[in-house]
Structures are given as structure tokens and as C-alpha cells.
mmCIF file of C-alpha atoms in Angstrom:
data_model
loop_
_atom_site.group_PDB
_atom_site.id
_atom_site.type_symbol
_atom_site.label_atom_id
_atom_site.label_comp_id
_atom_site.label_asym_id
_atom_site.label_seq_id
_atom_site.Cartn_x
_atom_site.Cartn_y
_atom_site.Cartn_z
ATOM 1 C CA UNK D 1 90.811 90.443 100.766
ATOM 2 C CA UNK D 2 90.693 87.608 103.249
ATOM 3 C CA UNK D 3 87.621 87.298 105.430
ATOM 4 C CA UNK D 4 89.533 85.492 108.189
ATOM 5 C CA UNK D 5 91.900 87.664 110.244
ATOM 6 C CA UNK D 6 95.606 87.011 110.012
ATOM 7 C CA UNK D 7 96.742 85.050 113.110
ATOM 8 C CA UNK D 8 98.589 87.078 115.727
ATOM 9 C CA UNK D 9 101.601 84.780 115.468
ATOM 10 C CA UNK D 10 101.907 85.407 111.732
ATOM 11 C CA UNK D 11 101.694 89.162 112.261
ATOM 12 C CA UNK D 12 104.379 89.111 114.956
ATOM 13 C CA UNK D 13 106.655 86.958 112.817
ATOM 14 C CA UNK D 14 106.362 89.372 109.906
ATOM 15 C CA UNK D 15 106.970 92.353 112.196
ATOM 16 C CA UNK D 16 110.192 90.778 113.447
ATOM 17 C CA UNK D 17 111.329 90.093 109.892
ATOM 18 C CA UNK D 18 110.428 93.654 108.886
ATOM 19 C CA UNK D 19 112.361 95.080 111.823
ATOM 20 C CA UNK D 20 115.425 93.018 110.890
ATOM 21 C CA UNK D 21 115.214 94.051 107.235
ATOM 22 C CA UNK D 22 114.862 97.732 108.126
ATOM 23 C CA UNK D 23 117.743 97.472 110.578
ATOM 24 C CA UNK D 24 119.834 96.113 107.706
ATOM 25 C CA UNK D 25 118.623 99.078 105.582
ATOM 26 C CA UNK D 26 117.216 96.553 103.118
ATOM 27 C CA UNK D 27 114.231 98.415 101.651
ATOM 28 C CA UNK D 28 113.781 95.766 98.951
ATOM 29 C CA UNK D 29 113.268 93.031 101.536
ATOM 30 C CA UNK D 30 110.880 95.288 103.454
ATOM 31 C CA UNK D 31 108.911 95.745 100.224
ATOM 32 C CA UNK D 32 108.827 92.008 99.578
ATOM 33 C CA UNK D 33 107.541 91.302 103.095
ATOM 34 C CA UNK D 34 104.837 93.976 102.833
ATOM 35 C CA UNK D 35 103.815 92.683 99.421
ATOM 36 C CA UNK D 36 103.639 89.100 100.686
ATOM 37 C CA UNK D 37 101.562 90.100 103.717
ATOM 38 C CA UNK D 38 99.178 92.226 101.631
ATOM 39 C CA UNK D 39 98.724 89.378 99.145
ATOM 40 C CA UNK D 40 97.743 87.050 102.007
ATOM 41 C CA UNK D 41 95.733 89.362 104.261
ATOM 42 C CA UNK D 42 94.781 92.396 102.168
ATOM 43 C CA UNK D 43 95.918 96.004 102.225
ATOM 44 C CA UNK D 44 93.815 97.034 105.220
ATOM 45 C CA UNK D 45 95.430 94.400 107.441
ATOM 46 C CA UNK D 46 98.892 95.121 106.032
ATOM 47 C CA UNK D 47 98.546 98.827 106.739
ATOM 48 C CA UNK D 48 96.787 98.716 110.113
ATOM 49 C CA UNK D 49 98.415 95.641 111.676
ATOM 50 C CA UNK D 50 101.860 95.796 110.127
ATOM 51 C CA UNK D 51 102.925 99.122 108.664
ATOM 52 C CA UNK D 52 101.431 101.604 111.125
ATOM 53 C CA UNK D 53 102.704 99.845 114.280
ATOM 54 C CA UNK D 54 106.164 99.437 112.761
ATOM 55 C CA UNK D 55 106.379 103.096 111.758
ATOM 56 C CA UNK D 56 105.060 104.248 115.125
ATOM 57 C CA UNK D 57 107.811 102.315 116.874
ATOM 58 C CA UNK D 58 110.543 104.407 115.250
ATOM 59 C CA UNK D 59 111.035 107.899 116.653
ATOM 60 C CA UNK D 60 114.150 109.027 114.797
ATOM 61 C CA UNK D 61 116.019 109.656 118.035
ATOM 62 C CA UNK D 62 119.464 109.440 116.426
ATOM 63 C CA UNK D 63 121.103 109.251 113.020
ATOM 64 C CA UNK D 64 121.060 105.449 112.911
ATOM 65 C CA UNK D 65 117.360 105.247 113.690
ATOM 66 C CA UNK D 66 116.568 107.911 111.102
ATOM 67 C CA UNK D 67 118.312 105.786 108.461
ATOM 68 C CA UNK D 68 116.333 102.715 109.587
ATOM 69 C CA UNK D 69 113.108 104.713 109.460
ATOM 70 C CA UNK D 70 113.856 105.806 105.903
ATOM 71 C CA UNK D 71 114.581 102.239 104.805
ATOM 72 C CA UNK D 72 111.348 101.034 106.402
ATOM 73 C CA UNK D 73 109.279 103.846 104.878
ATOM 74 C CA UNK D 74 110.759 103.381 101.419
ATOM 75 C CA UNK D 75 110.224 99.636 101.545
ATOM 76 C CA UNK D 76 106.619 100.059 102.643
ATOM 77 C CA UNK D 77 106.016 102.558 99.840
ATOM 78 C CA UNK D 78 107.468 100.202 97.236
ATOM 79 C CA UNK D 79 105.496 97.223 98.553
ATOM 80 C CA UNK D 80 102.212 99.126 98.551
ATOM 81 C CA UNK D 81 102.859 100.530 95.074
ATOM 82 C CA UNK D 82 103.613 97.100 93.609
ATOM 83 C CA UNK D 83 100.564 95.418 95.165
ATOM 84 C CA UNK D 84 98.009 94.533 92.491
ATOM 85 C CA UNK D 85 99.708 96.829 89.973
ATOM 86 C CA UNK D 86 99.667 95.524 86.422
ATOM 87 C CA UNK D 87 101.121 97.865 83.762
ATOM 88 C CA UNK D 88 99.025 96.232 81.053
ATOM 89 C CA UNK D 89 95.829 96.843 83.025
ATOM 90 C CA UNK D 90 94.871 100.505 83.033
ATOM 91 C CA UNK D 91 92.550 101.464 85.885
ATOM 92 C CA UNK D 92 90.524 104.634 85.531
ATOM 93 C CA UNK D 93 90.984 107.299 88.199
ATOM 94 C CA UNK D 94 87.351 106.616 89.139
ATOM 95 C CA UNK D 95 86.790 110.138 90.406
ATOM 96 C CA UNK D 96 89.358 109.994 93.236
ATOM 97 C CA UNK D 97 92.377 112.306 93.541
ATOM 98 C CA UNK D 98 95.009 111.826 96.260
ATOM 99 C CA UNK D 99 97.764 114.321 97.101
ATOM 100 C CA UNK D 100 100.093 115.379 99.876
ATOM 101 C CA UNK D 101 99.633 118.903 101.228
ATOM 102 C CA UNK D 102 101.988 121.669 100.158
ATOM 103 C CA UNK D 103 105.454 121.168 101.761
ATOM 104 C CA UNK D 104 104.425 117.722 103.056
ATOM 105 C CA UNK D 105 107.151 115.166 102.312
ATOM 106 C CA UNK D 106 105.315 112.103 103.652
ATOM 107 C CA UNK D 107 102.151 110.495 102.333
ATOM 108 C CA UNK D 108 102.481 106.753 102.908
ATOM 109 C CA UNK D 109 98.841 106.638 103.954
ATOM 110 C CA UNK D 110 97.826 107.686 100.451
ATOM 111 C CA UNK D 111 99.912 104.888 98.961
ATOM 112 C CA UNK D 112 97.930 102.514 101.171
ATOM 113 C CA UNK D 113 94.631 104.022 99.984
ATOM 114 C CA UNK D 114 95.719 103.681 96.346
ATOM 115 C CA UNK D 115 96.740 100.054 96.929
ATOM 116 C CA UNK D 116 93.390 99.295 98.586
ATOM 117 C CA UNK D 117 91.576 100.814 95.614
ATOM 118 C CA UNK D 118 93.561 98.645 93.180
ATOM 119 C CA UNK D 119 92.710 95.645 95.329
ATOM 120 C CA UNK D 120 89.065 96.419 94.569
ATOM 121 C CA UNK D 121 89.793 96.768 90.858
ATOM 122 C CA UNK D 122 89.594 100.540 90.996
ATOM 123 C CA UNK D 123 92.067 103.308 90.280
ATOM 124 C CA UNK D 124 92.780 106.852 91.405
ATOM 125 C CA UNK D 125 94.860 109.864 90.452
ATOM 126 C CA UNK D 126 97.696 109.890 92.987
ATOM 127 C CA UNK D 127 99.859 112.997 92.657
ATOM 128 C CA UNK D 128 102.275 112.254 95.504
ATOM 129 C CA UNK D 129 103.622 114.491 98.280
ATOM 130 C CA UNK D 130 104.176 118.248 98.460
ATOM 131 C CA UNK D 131 101.646 119.423 95.893
ATOM 132 C CA UNK D 132 101.254 123.231 95.970
ATOM 133 C CA UNK D 133 97.692 124.376 96.545
ATOM 134 C CA UNK D 134 97.597 126.151 93.180
ATOM 135 C CA UNK D 135 98.743 122.955 91.441
ATOM 136 C CA UNK D 136 96.117 120.915 93.306
ATOM 137 C CA UNK D 137 93.393 123.317 92.200
ATOM 138 C CA UNK D 138 94.672 123.113 88.613
ATOM 139 C CA UNK D 139 94.651 119.311 88.764
ATOM 140 C CA UNK D 140 91.073 119.295 90.043
ATOM 141 C CA UNK D 141 89.928 121.619 87.270
ATOM 142 C CA UNK D 142 91.572 119.349 84.686
ATOM 143 C CA UNK D 143 90.675 115.921 86.079
ATOM 144 C CA UNK D 144 87.235 116.783 87.517
ATOM 145 C CA UNK D 145 87.333 114.281 90.423
ATOM 146 C CA UNK D 146 84.394 113.880 92.763
ATOM 147 C CA UNK D 147 86.644 113.193 95.794
ATOM 148 C CA UNK D 148 89.931 114.825 96.819
ATOM 149 C CA UNK D 149 91.946 113.496 99.765
ATOM 150 C CA UNK D 150 94.811 115.676 101.021
ATOM 151 C CA UNK D 151 97.377 114.153 103.386
ATOM 152 C CA UNK D 152 99.241 116.036 106.131
ATOM 153 C CA UNK D 153 101.667 114.338 108.499
ATOM 154 C CA UNK D 154 102.488 117.292 110.779
ATOM 155 C CA UNK D 155 100.781 120.531 111.886
ATOM 156 C CA UNK D 156 103.393 122.442 109.872
ATOM 157 C CA UNK D 157 101.661 121.313 106.666
ATOM 158 C CA UNK D 158 98.161 120.710 108.032
ATOM 159 C CA UNK D 159 96.847 124.224 107.487
ATOM 160 C CA UNK D 160 93.111 123.790 107.922
ATOM 161 C CA UNK D 161 92.271 127.237 106.580
ATOM 162 C CA UNK D 162 94.076 126.445 103.307
ATOM 163 C CA UNK D 163 92.101 123.235 102.872
ATOM 164 C CA UNK D 164 88.819 124.996 103.609
ATOM 165 C CA UNK D 165 89.697 127.763 101.135
ATOM 166 C CA UNK D 166 90.597 125.134 98.533
ATOM 167 C CA UNK D 167 87.271 123.369 99.114
ATOM 168 C CA UNK D 168 85.382 126.609 98.537
ATOM 169 C CA UNK D 169 87.311 127.141 95.301
ATOM 170 C CA UNK D 170 86.162 123.774 93.890
ATOM 171 C CA UNK D 171 82.428 123.522 94.594
ATOM 172 C CA UNK D 172 80.873 120.165 93.922
ATOM 173 C CA UNK D 173 84.015 118.275 94.970
ATOM 174 C CA UNK D 174 84.096 116.405 98.291
ATOM 175 C CA UNK D 175 87.304 117.473 100.043
ATOM 176 C CA UNK D 176 88.823 115.348 102.819
ATOM 177 C CA UNK D 177 91.715 115.884 105.233
ATOM 178 C CA UNK D 178 93.721 112.716 105.965
ATOM 179 C CA UNK D 179 96.677 112.152 108.270
ATOM 180 C CA UNK D 180 97.596 113.328 111.781
ATOM 181 C CA UNK D 181 98.698 116.818 110.754
ATOM 182 C CA UNK D 182 95.235 118.391 110.639
ATOM 183 C CA UNK D 183 94.692 119.699 114.156
ATOM 184 C CA UNK D 184 92.848 122.986 113.676
ATOM 185 C CA UNK D 185 89.086 123.453 113.278
ATOM 186 C CA UNK D 186 87.938 122.117 109.926
ATOM 187 C CA UNK D 187 84.585 123.642 108.966
ATOM 188 C CA UNK D 188 82.701 122.706 105.803
ATOM 189 C CA UNK D 189 83.221 122.100 102.974
ATOM 190 C CA UNK D 190 86.250 120.103 104.195
ATOM 191 C CA UNK D 191 85.848 116.909 106.240
ATOM 192 C CA UNK D 192 88.432 115.273 108.510
ATOM 193 C CA UNK D 193 89.048 111.535 108.090
ATOM 194 C CA UNK D 194 89.808 109.845 111.398
ATOM 195 C CA UNK D 195 90.671 106.318 110.281
ATOM 196 C CA UNK D 196 91.895 104.294 107.345
ATOM 197 C CA UNK D 197 88.475 102.688 106.950
ATOM 198 C CA UNK D 198 86.902 106.164 106.839
ATOM 199 C CA UNK D 199 89.325 107.153 104.074
ATOM 200 C CA UNK D 200 88.412 104.089 102.042
ATOM 201 C CA UNK D 201 84.702 104.744 102.560
ATOM 202 C CA UNK D 202 85.182 108.344 101.395
ATOM 203 C CA UNK D 203 86.751 106.956 98.225
ATOM 204 C CA UNK D 204 83.811 104.612 97.727
ATOM 205 C CA UNK D 205 85.325 101.347 98.976
ATOM 206 C CA UNK D 206 82.712 99.289 100.864
ATOM 207 C CA UNK D 207 83.554 98.212 104.415
#
């Protein structure tokens, strides 16, 4: 990761190029731009200064914008997944399990966490979106992680009581709620993550 921040001008230039690529529905070019930016500035900067603002700017107000949003999201996912991935280098899960909540179709934030872990030479077990609670519990019993991060994008999938119940079913595992979907009270043993840096810290990545 770079210690010097990426200049504002470089960020704005990349955002304009990303917007144009997404508008052309060119997910491959979006991925290439994200990958290039992450290689120069690191995953944290790519996610917080590039991806999040771009995604927040699209509201899906009509069919055309929904298509653009999908192209942007898919390109970001591909770029994050390619970053620092080497098939010949096997990274251990390192005690971290990432998954999208049941019925949750979106978990780009977890792809960013996984990319940041690889950047530090570490791995994780990333099981993707929409993992049923029973399947998540089964995965935890098999993989024995020390940290589980569950992503929810909307309140429809961010059922706090389900996460708390899951946490009580897997004692000894630190259970975290990530994403904007968790809006209800979240008593122990679950913990809400309020930032990307907090998510990385929960997974053991130093600030």
C-alpha cells in the first residue's frame, strides 16, 4: 500500500474514466481501471475514494441507470477479485470467514475486504452472497474460523436477531455485522462494523 495519498486530480480522472466505462456497459474496462488504481494506491483507497463514491452516485432511477449500475458493480467485483490474486500462491483462510446474509444479493464490500487481506499476504474463506443461516453455521463448524463477517446491504436482509442467534450458536467465534443493512439493535455476541477500516481491523489487518 502506498504511504502517500493519491492526488485528488488522479482520483477525479479515474472516476471520470470509470463513469464513461460504466455508461458504455464495459465491465471489463471498469475492472481494469479499478485494478490499476488499487495497484497504485492500495485497496483501501480504491474502495473508499473510488468505488464507494461511484456506487453511491447511481440510484437506479430508470432501466438505463440500472444497467449502468450493474456494469459498474460487476467491473468493481472483477477488479477487486483479480487484485493480488495468484492461482499458484495458495493463501490460508487465516481464521476469517466472509459471507453475505441470507437473501442478500450484494456483497461488494466483502470482495474489498478479501482483496485487502490478499494485499497483506493473507487469505480468507469468502463464501459470497445469499448464504442461508444454516449453511453459514455448517461452514463455521467445518472451517473453525475465529472471525465471521456477515454483509447486509438492506434492512430486508439485515435481520439483527438472526445474527445474534447465529453468534450464540457458535461460541468462541467473533461475529461481525458489515454493510448498511443492519439497522436494528445488535446486542452481544454480535458487533456492528461502522467503517471499512473497522472491518479490516476485525479481520486482523493493522491500520
